[in-house]
Short mmCIF file of N, CA and C in Angstrom, two decimals:
data_model
loop_
_atom_site.label_atom_id
_atom_site.label_comp_id
_atom_site.label_asym_id
_atom_site.label_seq_id
_atom_site.Cartn_x
_atom_site.Cartn_y
_atom_site.Cartn_z
N MET D 1 90.26 -44.25 -84.10
CA MET D 1 90.76 -44.98 -82.96
C MET D 1 90.62 -44.07 -81.73
N THR D 2 90.16 -44.64 -80.65
CA THR D 2 90.04 -43.85 -79.43
C THR D 2 91.40 -43.75 -78.74
N ARG D 3 91.52 -42.82 -77.83
CA ARG D 3 92.77 -42.65 -77.08
C ARG D 3 93.08 -43.92 -76.27
N ASP D 4 92.05 -44.52 -75.68
CA ASP D 4 92.26 -45.76 -74.92
C ASP D 4 92.76 -46.89 -75.82
N GLN D 5 92.20 -47.00 -77.02
CA GLN D 5 92.66 -48.01 -77.97
C GLN D 5 94.12 -47.75 -78.37
N PHE D 6 94.45 -46.48 -78.54
CA PHE D 6 95.82 -46.11 -78.88
C PHE D 6 96.78 -46.51 -77.76
N ILE D 7 96.41 -46.21 -76.54
CA ILE D 7 97.26 -46.56 -75.40
C ILE D 7 97.45 -48.07 -75.33
N GLN D 8 96.37 -48.80 -75.54
CA GLN D 8 96.46 -50.25 -75.51
C GLN D 8 97.38 -50.77 -76.63
N ALA D 9 97.23 -50.23 -77.81
CA ALA D 9 98.02 -50.69 -78.96
C ALA D 9 99.50 -50.38 -78.80
N THR D 10 99.82 -49.27 -78.16
CA THR D 10 101.22 -48.85 -78.06
C THR D 10 101.87 -49.24 -76.74
N SER D 11 101.12 -49.84 -75.84
CA SER D 11 101.65 -50.11 -74.49
C SER D 11 102.86 -51.03 -74.50
N ARG D 12 102.97 -51.91 -75.47
CA ARG D 12 104.09 -52.86 -75.51
C ARG D 12 105.10 -52.51 -76.60
N LEU D 13 104.92 -51.39 -77.25
CA LEU D 13 105.85 -50.99 -78.30
C LEU D 13 106.96 -50.11 -77.73
N THR D 14 108.12 -50.23 -78.33
CA THR D 14 109.22 -49.33 -78.00
C THR D 14 109.26 -48.28 -79.09
N MET D 15 108.76 -47.10 -78.77
CA MET D 15 108.71 -46.01 -79.73
C MET D 15 109.14 -44.74 -79.02
N GLY D 16 109.86 -43.90 -79.73
CA GLY D 16 110.26 -42.62 -79.19
C GLY D 16 109.08 -41.68 -79.02
N GLU D 17 109.30 -40.64 -78.26
CA GLU D 17 108.24 -39.67 -77.97
C GLU D 17 107.70 -39.02 -79.24
N SER D 18 108.59 -38.65 -80.15
CA SER D 18 108.15 -38.02 -81.40
C SER D 18 107.35 -38.98 -82.26
N THR D 19 107.77 -40.24 -82.29
CA THR D 19 107.06 -41.26 -83.07
C THR D 19 105.67 -41.48 -82.51
N LEU D 20 105.57 -41.57 -81.19
CA LEU D 20 104.25 -41.72 -80.55
C LEU D 20 103.37 -40.51 -80.84
N GLU D 21 103.96 -39.32 -80.81
CA GLU D 21 103.21 -38.10 -81.09
C GLU D 21 102.61 -38.13 -82.49
N ILE D 22 103.40 -38.59 -83.45
CA ILE D 22 102.92 -38.68 -84.84
C ILE D 22 101.77 -39.69 -84.94
N ALA D 23 101.98 -40.88 -84.40
CA ALA D 23 100.96 -41.93 -84.49
C ALA D 23 99.67 -41.48 -83.81
N GLU D 24 99.78 -40.90 -82.63
CA GLU D 24 98.59 -40.45 -81.91
C GLU D 24 97.90 -39.31 -82.65
N GLY D 25 98.67 -38.40 -83.17
CA GLY D 25 98.09 -37.26 -83.90
C GLY D 25 97.27 -37.71 -85.10
N VAL D 26 97.79 -38.69 -85.83
CA VAL D 26 97.09 -39.17 -87.02
C VAL D 26 95.92 -40.07 -86.64
N LEU D 27 96.18 -41.07 -85.79
CA LEU D 27 95.16 -42.09 -85.51
C LEU D 27 94.08 -41.64 -84.54
N VAL D 28 94.43 -40.83 -83.57
CA VAL D 28 93.45 -40.42 -82.55
C VAL D 28 92.86 -39.05 -82.88
N ASP D 29 93.72 -38.12 -83.24
CA ASP D 29 93.26 -36.74 -83.45
C ASP D 29 92.85 -36.46 -84.89
N GLY D 30 93.15 -37.39 -85.81
CA GLY D 30 92.73 -37.21 -87.21
C GLY D 30 93.53 -36.21 -87.99
N LYS D 31 94.75 -35.91 -87.55
CA LYS D 31 95.58 -34.95 -88.27
C LYS D 31 96.18 -35.61 -89.51
N SER D 32 96.61 -34.81 -90.42
CA SER D 32 97.13 -35.26 -91.71
C SER D 32 98.54 -35.84 -91.60
N GLN D 33 98.76 -36.96 -92.28
CA GLN D 33 100.11 -37.53 -92.34
C GLN D 33 101.06 -36.57 -93.03
N SER D 34 100.58 -35.90 -94.06
CA SER D 34 101.42 -34.95 -94.79
C SER D 34 101.85 -33.79 -93.91
N ASP D 35 100.94 -33.32 -93.07
CA ASP D 35 101.28 -32.22 -92.15
C ASP D 35 102.39 -32.65 -91.20
N TYR D 36 102.30 -33.87 -90.68
CA TYR D 36 103.36 -34.36 -89.78
C TYR D 36 104.67 -34.53 -90.52
N ALA D 37 104.63 -35.00 -91.75
CA ALA D 37 105.85 -35.17 -92.52
C ALA D 37 106.56 -33.82 -92.70
N ARG D 38 105.80 -32.80 -93.04
CA ARG D 38 106.39 -31.46 -93.19
C ARG D 38 106.90 -30.93 -91.87
N ALA D 39 106.10 -31.05 -90.82
CA ALA D 39 106.48 -30.50 -89.51
C ALA D 39 107.71 -31.19 -88.92
N LYS D 40 107.82 -32.48 -89.13
CA LYS D 40 108.93 -33.25 -88.55
C LYS D 40 110.10 -33.40 -89.53
N GLN D 41 109.90 -32.88 -90.75
CA GLN D 41 110.91 -32.95 -91.81
C GLN D 41 111.34 -34.39 -92.09
N ILE D 42 110.32 -35.25 -92.24
CA ILE D 42 110.54 -36.64 -92.62
C ILE D 42 109.64 -36.94 -93.81
N THR D 43 109.84 -38.06 -94.44
CA THR D 43 109.03 -38.39 -95.61
C THR D 43 107.62 -38.82 -95.18
N ARG D 44 106.70 -38.65 -96.10
CA ARG D 44 105.34 -39.12 -95.84
C ARG D 44 105.33 -40.62 -95.67
N GLY D 45 106.21 -41.31 -96.38
CA GLY D 45 106.34 -42.76 -96.25
C GLY D 45 106.75 -43.16 -94.84
N ALA D 46 107.64 -42.39 -94.24
CA ALA D 46 108.05 -42.68 -92.86
C ALA D 46 106.88 -42.51 -91.91
N VAL D 47 106.11 -41.47 -92.12
CA VAL D 47 104.92 -41.26 -91.29
C VAL D 47 103.94 -42.41 -91.49
N SER D 48 103.75 -42.82 -92.72
CA SER D 48 102.84 -43.92 -93.02
C SER D 48 103.28 -45.21 -92.33
N GLN D 49 104.57 -45.47 -92.30
CA GLN D 49 105.07 -46.66 -91.63
C GLN D 49 104.81 -46.61 -90.13
N ILE D 50 104.99 -45.45 -89.54
CA ILE D 50 104.73 -45.27 -88.10
C ILE D 50 103.27 -45.56 -87.81
N VAL D 51 102.40 -44.93 -88.58
CA VAL D 51 100.96 -45.08 -88.39
C VAL D 51 100.54 -46.53 -88.65
N GLY D 52 101.07 -47.11 -89.71
CA GLY D 52 100.72 -48.49 -90.07
C GLY D 52 101.11 -49.49 -89.00
N ARG D 53 102.23 -49.26 -88.36
CA ARG D 53 102.70 -50.17 -87.30
C ARG D 53 101.69 -50.22 -86.15
N VAL D 54 101.24 -49.07 -85.72
CA VAL D 54 100.28 -49.01 -84.62
C VAL D 54 98.92 -49.53 -85.07
N TRP D 55 98.50 -49.16 -86.28
CA TRP D 55 97.19 -49.57 -86.79
C TRP D 55 97.10 -51.09 -86.89
N LYS D 56 98.17 -51.72 -87.36
CA LYS D 56 98.19 -53.17 -87.49
C LYS D 56 97.99 -53.85 -86.13
N ILE D 57 98.62 -53.35 -85.12
CA ILE D 57 98.45 -53.90 -83.76
C ILE D 57 97.02 -53.69 -83.28
N HIS D 58 96.48 -52.53 -83.57
CA HIS D 58 95.10 -52.22 -83.19
C HIS D 58 94.13 -53.20 -83.84
N LEU D 59 94.27 -53.45 -85.13
CA LEU D 59 93.37 -54.37 -85.82
C LEU D 59 93.51 -55.79 -85.29
N LYS D 60 94.72 -56.20 -84.98
CA LYS D 60 94.94 -57.53 -84.44
C LYS D 60 94.21 -57.68 -83.10
N ALA D 61 94.22 -56.64 -82.28
CA ALA D 61 93.53 -56.67 -80.98
C ALA D 61 92.02 -56.76 -81.15
N LEU D 62 91.49 -56.26 -82.25
CA LEU D 62 90.04 -56.29 -82.49
C LEU D 62 89.55 -57.64 -83.00
N ASN D 63 90.48 -58.50 -83.39
CA ASN D 63 90.13 -59.81 -83.94
C ASN D 63 89.19 -59.70 -85.15
N ILE D 64 89.53 -58.83 -86.05
CA ILE D 64 88.72 -58.64 -87.25
C ILE D 64 88.97 -59.80 -88.21
N PRO D 65 87.91 -60.46 -88.68
CA PRO D 65 88.09 -61.59 -89.60
C PRO D 65 88.78 -61.16 -90.90
N ASP D 66 89.42 -62.11 -91.58
CA ASP D 66 90.02 -61.84 -92.88
C ASP D 66 88.97 -61.28 -93.82
N LYS D 67 89.39 -60.40 -94.69
CA LYS D 67 88.54 -59.76 -95.70
C LYS D 67 87.57 -58.73 -95.11
N PHE D 68 87.69 -58.45 -93.80
CA PHE D 68 86.90 -57.40 -93.17
C PHE D 68 87.82 -56.22 -92.90
N VAL D 69 87.27 -55.03 -92.92
CA VAL D 69 88.04 -53.83 -92.59
C VAL D 69 87.21 -52.97 -91.66
N GLU D 70 87.88 -52.21 -90.83
CA GLU D 70 87.19 -51.25 -89.97
C GLU D 70 87.10 -49.94 -90.73
N VAL D 71 85.93 -49.31 -90.68
CA VAL D 71 85.69 -48.06 -91.39
C VAL D 71 85.19 -47.02 -90.41
N THR D 72 85.73 -45.83 -90.53
CA THR D 72 85.23 -44.71 -89.74
C THR D 72 84.71 -43.67 -90.73
N ALA D 73 83.48 -43.23 -90.52
CA ALA D 73 82.89 -42.26 -91.44
C ALA D 73 81.93 -41.36 -90.69
N ILE D 74 81.79 -40.17 -91.19
CA ILE D 74 80.79 -39.24 -90.67
C ILE D 74 79.70 -39.15 -91.73
N LEU D 75 78.50 -39.57 -91.34
CA LEU D 75 77.39 -39.67 -92.29
C LEU D 75 76.14 -39.02 -91.74
N PRO D 76 75.21 -38.70 -92.62
CA PRO D 76 73.89 -38.27 -92.14
C PRO D 76 73.27 -39.41 -91.33
N GLU D 77 72.43 -39.06 -90.40
CA GLU D 77 71.86 -40.03 -89.46
C GLU D 77 71.23 -41.24 -90.16
N HIS D 78 70.46 -41.01 -91.20
CA HIS D 78 69.79 -42.14 -91.87
C HIS D 78 70.79 -43.07 -92.55
N GLN D 79 71.87 -42.53 -93.09
CA GLN D 79 72.89 -43.38 -93.70
C GLN D 79 73.69 -44.14 -92.64
N ALA D 80 73.97 -43.48 -91.53
CA ALA D 80 74.68 -44.14 -90.43
C ALA D 80 73.86 -45.32 -89.91
N PHE D 81 72.56 -45.15 -89.84
CA PHE D 81 71.68 -46.25 -89.41
C PHE D 81 71.84 -47.45 -90.34
N ILE D 82 71.85 -47.20 -91.63
CA ILE D 82 71.99 -48.27 -92.62
C ILE D 82 73.34 -48.97 -92.45
N VAL D 83 74.40 -48.20 -92.28
CA VAL D 83 75.73 -48.79 -92.12
C VAL D 83 75.78 -49.64 -90.85
N LYS D 84 75.16 -49.19 -89.79
CA LYS D 84 75.12 -49.97 -88.54
C LYS D 84 74.36 -51.28 -88.75
N GLN D 85 73.32 -51.25 -89.57
CA GLN D 85 72.59 -52.47 -89.88
C GLN D 85 73.46 -53.44 -90.67
N TRP D 86 74.22 -52.90 -91.63
CA TRP D 86 75.16 -53.72 -92.39
C TRP D 86 76.18 -54.36 -91.46
N GLU D 87 76.65 -53.60 -90.50
CA GLU D 87 77.65 -54.11 -89.56
C GLU D 87 77.09 -55.29 -88.77
N LYS D 88 75.86 -55.14 -88.27
CA LYS D 88 75.23 -56.23 -87.50
C LYS D 88 75.08 -57.48 -88.37
N GLU D 89 74.64 -57.27 -89.59
CA GLU D 89 74.45 -58.39 -90.52
C GLU D 89 75.80 -59.09 -90.82
N ALA D 90 76.83 -58.30 -91.03
CA ALA D 90 78.15 -58.86 -91.32
C ALA D 90 78.70 -59.64 -90.11
N GLN D 91 78.44 -59.13 -88.92
CA GLN D 91 78.91 -59.82 -87.71
C GLN D 91 78.21 -61.16 -87.56
N ARG D 92 76.93 -61.20 -87.88
CA ARG D 92 76.18 -62.45 -87.79
C ARG D 92 76.67 -63.48 -88.81
N SER D 93 76.92 -63.03 -90.03
CA SER D 93 77.25 -63.97 -91.10
C SER D 93 78.74 -64.17 -91.33
N GLY D 94 79.58 -63.27 -90.84
CA GLY D 94 80.99 -63.33 -91.17
C GLY D 94 81.91 -64.03 -90.21
N LYS D 95 81.44 -64.33 -89.02
CA LYS D 95 82.35 -64.92 -88.03
C LYS D 95 82.17 -66.38 -87.88
#
């Protein structure tokens, strides 16, 4: 998730500063949920709920069809090309 997408997703939420820090750290910066749980002395489940709340709003804003999921991956160039082709094909046939 980009920082702009994060800002958009959280703009209407009432969340404390620490909660926003956790969600942004995991969703934007790619930090570990477990690391935040240890650092904030909360359960991993609590961190997961925080992240899930923001992620759900983000997906709703993207208007992703049922049975579709957004995937982020780092791949070799030739594999990334193939995945992008799959995405185009799915967009044509899935909506």
